[in-house]
Coordinates of C-alpha atoms in Angstrom, one line a residue:
M516 CA 0.0 0.0 0.0
R517 CA 1.3 3.4 -0.9
N518 CA 2.3 5.7 1.9
K519 CA 0.1 8.8 1.7
Y520 CA 2.9 10.9 3.1
A521 CA 5.4 9.7 0.5
P522 CA 6.2 12.2 -2.2
G523 CA 4.4 11.8 -5.5
K524 CA 6.0 11.2 -8.9
G525 CA 5.5 14.9 -9.8
I526 CA 8.2 15.9 -7.3
F527 CA 10.8 14.4 -9.6
A528 CA 9.7 16.8 -12.4
L529 CA 10.2 19.8 -10.2
P530 CA 13.9 20.5 -11.1
Y531 CA 13.0 20.2 -14.8
A532 CA 10.1 22.6 -14.4
V533 CA 12.3 25.1 -12.6
I534 CA 15.0 24.9 -15.3
C535 CA 12.3 25.3 -18.1
I536 CA 10.9 28.4 -16.3
I537 CA 14.3 30.0 -15.8
F538 CA 15.9 29.2 -19.2
V539 CA 12.8 28.9 -21.5
V540 CA 9.8 30.7 -20.2
F541 CA 11.5 33.7 -18.7
P542 CA 13.6 34.5 -21.8
L543 CA 10.5 34.2 -24.0
L544 CA 8.6 36.6 -21.8
L545 CA 11.5 39.0 -21.9
L546 CA 11.5 38.7 -25.7
L547 CA 7.8 39.6 -25.8
V548 CA 8.4 42.6 -23.5
Y549 CA 11.0 44.0 -25.8
A550 CA 9.0 43.2 -28.9
F551 CA 6.0 45.3 -27.7
R552 CA 8.1 48.0 -26.1
G553 CA 8.6 51.3 -27.8
E554 CA 11.6 53.7 -27.6
D555 CA 9.8 55.7 -24.9
G556 CA 9.2 52.5 -22.9
G557 CA 5.5 52.3 -23.6
F558 CA 3.4 49.6 -25.3
T559 CA 3.5 49.7 -29.1
F560 CA 3.0 47.6 -32.3
A561 CA 5.6 49.7 -34.2
N562 CA 8.2 47.0 -33.9
F563 CA 6.0 44.4 -35.6
K564 CA 4.9 47.0 -38.2
E565 CA 8.6 47.5 -39.0
V566 CA 9.0 43.7 -39.3
F567 CA 6.1 43.3 -41.7
T568 CA 6.6 46.4 -43.8
N569 CA 10.4 46.2 -44.3
S570 CA 11.0 44.3 -47.5
T571 CA 14.5 43.3 -46.4
N572 CA 12.9 41.1 -43.7
Y573 CA 10.9 39.2 -46.3
L574 CA 14.0 38.8 -48.4
A575 CA 16.0 37.5 -45.4
L576 CA 13.2 35.1 -44.5
F577 CA 12.9 33.6 -47.9
K578 CA 16.7 33.3 -48.2
T579 CA 16.9 31.6 -44.8
A580 CA 14.1 29.2 -45.8
G581 CA 15.8 28.4 -49.1
T582 CA 19.1 27.8 -47.4
A583 CA 17.5 25.5 -44.8
L584 CA 15.6 23.6 -47.4
L585 CA 18.7 23.2 -49.6
A586 CA 20.8 21.9 -46.7
T587 CA 18.0 19.6 -45.6
G588 CA 17.5 18.2 -49.1
I589 CA 21.2 17.4 -49.4
C590 CA 21.2 15.7 -46.0
L591 CA 18.3 13.6 -47.0
L592 CA 19.8 12.6 -50.4
I593 CA 23.0 11.5 -48.7
A594 CA 21.5 10.0 -45.5
Y595 CA 18.8 7.8 -46.9
P596 CA 21.1 5.6 -49.1
I597 CA 23.7 5.3 -46.3
A598 CA 20.9 4.4 -43.7
Y599 CA 19.5 1.9 -46.2
I600 CA 22.9 0.2 -46.7
L601 CA 23.6 0.1 -43.0
A602 CA 20.2 -1.3 -42.2
A603 CA 20.6 -4.1 -44.7
S604 CA 24.2 -5.0 -44.0
P605 CA 25.2 -7.9 -41.8
F606 CA 28.3 -6.3 -40.2
N607 CA 28.4 -4.3 -37.0
K608 CA 26.3 -1.3 -38.0
Y609 CA 26.3 0.3 -34.5
A610 CA 30.0 0.5 -34.4
I611 CA 30.1 2.2 -37.8
L612 CA 27.4 4.6 -36.8
A613 CA 29.2 5.5 -33.7
L614 CA 32.6 5.8 -35.3
L615 CA 31.6 7.8 -38.4
F616 CA 28.6 9.9 -37.3
V617 CA 28.1 10.0 -33.5
I618 CA 31.6 10.3 -32.1
P619 CA 32.5 13.4 -34.2
M620 CA 29.4 15.1 -32.6
W621 CA 31.1 14.8 -29.2
M622 CA 33.7 17.4 -30.3
N623 CA 33.0 21.0 -29.6
F624 CA 30.9 22.7 -32.3
I625 CA 33.3 25.6 -32.8
L626 CA 36.2 23.2 -33.2
R627 CA 34.4 21.2 -35.8
I628 CA 33.4 24.2 -37.9
Y629 CA 36.8 25.7 -37.5
A630 CA 38.5 22.5 -38.7
L631 CA 36.0 22.2 -41.7
S632 CA 36.6 25.8 -42.6
S633 CA 40.4 25.3 -42.5
L634 CA 40.0 22.2 -44.7
L635 CA 37.9 24.0 -47.3
D636 CA 40.5 26.8 -47.4
M637 CA 43.2 24.2 -48.1
L638 CA 41.0 22.9 -51.0
G639 CA 40.6 26.4 -52.4
I640 CA 37.0 26.9 -51.2
G641 CA 36.9 30.2 -49.3
K642 CA 34.0 31.8 -47.6
S643 CA 31.0 31.5 -49.8
Y644 CA 27.4 30.3 -50.0
F645 CA 28.6 26.9 -51.1
A646 CA 31.0 26.7 -48.1
A647 CA 28.1 27.6 -45.7
I648 CA 25.9 24.9 -47.2
I649 CA 28.7 22.4 -46.7
G650 CA 29.0 23.5 -43.1
L651 CA 25.3 23.1 -42.4
V652 CA 25.2 19.7 -44.0
Y653 CA 28.3 18.6 -42.1
D654 CA 27.0 19.7 -38.8
F655 CA 23.4 18.5 -39.0
F656 CA 23.8 15.4 -41.1
P657 CA 23.7 12.9 -38.2
F658 CA 20.3 14.3 -37.2
M659 CA 19.0 13.1 -40.6
L660 CA 20.8 9.8 -40.7
L661 CA 19.9 8.4 -37.2
P662 CA 16.0 8.7 -37.5
I663 CA 16.0 7.2 -41.0
Y664 CA 18.3 4.4 -39.9
T665 CA 16.1 3.7 -36.9
S666 CA 13.0 3.6 -39.0
L667 CA 14.6 1.3 -41.6
V668 CA 16.2 -1.1 -39.2
N669 CA 12.8 -1.6 -37.4
L670 CA 10.8 -2.2 -40.5
D671 CA 8.9 -5.5 -40.7
K672 CA 10.7 -7.4 -43.4
S673 CA 7.7 -9.6 -44.0
Y674 CA 6.1 -6.9 -46.2
A675 CA 9.1 -6.8 -48.6
E676 CA 9.2 -10.6 -48.6
A677 CA 5.5 -10.6 -49.5
A678 CA 6.0 -8.2 -52.3
D679 CA 8.8 -10.4 -53.6
D680 CA 6.6 -13.4 -53.5
L681 CA 4.0 -11.6 -55.5
G682 CA 6.5 -11.0 -58.3
A683 CA 7.6 -7.4 -57.5
N684 CA 11.1 -6.5 -58.5
G685 CA 13.5 -4.7 -56.2
V686 CA 12.5 -1.2 -57.3
V687 CA 8.8 -1.8 -57.0
T688 CA 9.3 -3.4 -53.6
F689 CA 11.3 -0.4 -52.4
L690 CA 8.8 2.1 -53.7
K691 CA 5.8 0.3 -52.4
T692 CA 7.0 -1.0 -49.1
T693 CA 10.3 0.3 -47.8
L694 CA 10.0 3.9 -48.8
P695 CA 6.4 4.4 -47.6
L696 CA 7.0 2.7 -44.3
S697 CA 10.1 4.8 -43.6
I698 CA 8.3 8.1 -44.1
P699 CA 8.0 8.7 -40.3
G700 CA 11.8 8.5 -40.0
I701 CA 12.2 10.8 -43.0
M702 CA 9.9 13.3 -41.6
S703 CA 11.6 13.2 -38.2
G704 CA 15.0 13.7 -39.9
V705 CA 13.7 16.6 -42.0
M706 CA 12.3 18.3 -39.0
M707 CA 15.5 17.7 -36.9
V708 CA 17.6 19.2 -39.7
F709 CA 15.4 22.0 -41.0
M710 CA 14.6 23.6 -37.7
P711 CA 18.2 24.2 -36.6
C712 CA 19.2 25.2 -40.1
F713 CA 16.4 27.7 -40.2
S714 CA 17.3 29.4 -37.0
A715 CA 21.1 28.9 -36.8
Y716 CA 23.3 31.7 -38.2
A717 CA 26.7 31.0 -36.7
I718 CA 27.7 28.6 -39.5
T719 CA 26.6 30.9 -42.3
D720 CA 28.1 33.9 -40.6
W721 CA 31.5 32.1 -40.1
M722 CA 31.7 30.2 -43.4
G723 CA 29.6 32.3 -45.7
D724 CA 30.3 35.6 -47.5
A725 CA 28.4 38.9 -47.5
N726 CA 25.7 37.4 -49.7
T727 CA 25.0 34.5 -47.3
S728 CA 23.4 36.4 -44.5
V729 CA 20.3 34.8 -43.0
I730 CA 17.5 36.1 -40.8
G731 CA 19.4 35.0 -37.6
G732 CA 22.3 37.2 -38.6
K733 CA 19.9 40.1 -39.2
I734 CA 18.4 39.7 -35.7
Q735 CA 21.9 39.7 -34.3
D736 CA 22.8 42.9 -36.2
L737 CA 19.6 44.6 -35.0
I738 CA 20.3 43.8 -31.4
S739 CA 24.0 44.7 -31.6
H740 CA 22.9 48.1 -32.9
N741 CA 20.6 48.6 -29.9
Q742 CA 17.4 48.0 -31.9
W743 CA 16.1 45.6 -29.3
G744 CA 12.5 46.2 -30.1
V745 CA 12.6 45.3 -33.8
G746 CA 15.1 42.5 -33.2
S747 CA 12.9 41.0 -30.6
A748 CA 9.8 41.3 -32.8
L749 CA 11.6 39.6 -35.7
A750 CA 12.9 36.9 -33.4
F751 CA 9.3 36.3 -32.1
V752 CA 8.0 36.1 -35.7
L753 CA 10.8 33.6 -36.5
L754 CA 9.8 31.6 -33.4
V755 CA 6.1 31.4 -34.5
L756 CA 7.2 30.2 -37.9
V757 CA 9.4 27.5 -36.5
I758 CA 6.5 26.3 -34.2
A759 CA 4.1 26.4 -37.1
V760 CA 6.5 24.2 -39.2
M761 CA 6.8 21.8 -36.3
V762 CA 3.1 21.5 -35.9
I763 CA 2.5 21.0 -39.6
G764 CA 5.3 18.4 -39.7
N765 CA 3.7 16.5 -36.8
I766 CA 0.3 16.6 -38.4
V767 CA 1.7 15.3 -41.7
T768 CA 3.6 12.5 -39.9
K769 CA 0.6 11.4 -37.8
S770 CA -1.8 11.4 -40.8
R771 CA 0.7 9.5 -42.9
S772 CA 1.2 6.9 -40.1
K773 CA -2.6 6.5 -39.8
A774 CA -2.8 6.1 -43.6
E775 CA -0.1 3.4 -43.5
N776 CA -1.7 1.5 -40.7
S777 CA -5.1 1.6 -42.5
A778 CA -3.5 0.4 -45.7
L779 CA -1.7 -2.4 -44.0
V780 CA -4.9 -3.5 -42.3
R781 CA -6.6 -3.6 -45.7
G782 CA -3.9 -5.9 -47.0
G783 CA -1.0 -3.8 -48.3
P784 CA 1.1 -0.7 -47.9
A785 CA -0.2 2.7 -49.2
A786 CA 1.1 3.7 -52.6

């Protein structure tokens, strides 16, 4: 019988709640205060008006989204074949994953980017948009690989075997079974790469040139020039967009999973 005086399970979540309040909730509230604060210290919407009426903000936003989509697409194109080979190989896949993709992540972020930048300089690739994309792909690639690999390695092989028994060749089997069933892993990888690429600016600022500026860099420039109101408003808009993308991604993933489950119950994977 449970002792009524014993602490409940919720007590163990208290340190986490305190950390979230101090390092997440309080900074967001401070961001909102600055976003709605005018130069005279009063309440105003002028900062958001500046965000939505300044065309340079739209340009930076679209450029940031394009950069993040490009880096995410490259990560996906590279990660899926590697994850597929690792999942289908008989050798020690976990050792290879740790050696090639996980252990390098233990190194400090600054050191990794500095080493990559030095390597690109040795190869004759200076600071440019191309170098910034390489930096983004290099840094966030494991976050694409691991979810896809986990999804592929946990697939029920009986569906591929059934497709083979029904006369489907390797390409058809992959397109009709393996690829659809690995969509949740792909979506997780896309979200885990796109979100930090969209909001991070240190890599593009370090490895890119003057034409590689993204919206994170613009926010940093505004705040460094004491334009805290406009910078905070732009950061809040960016936060809302990131949350919206996350929500849409979760909805798509859940709806796809439901469709897959319904198709499998009917007798085969969804097309």
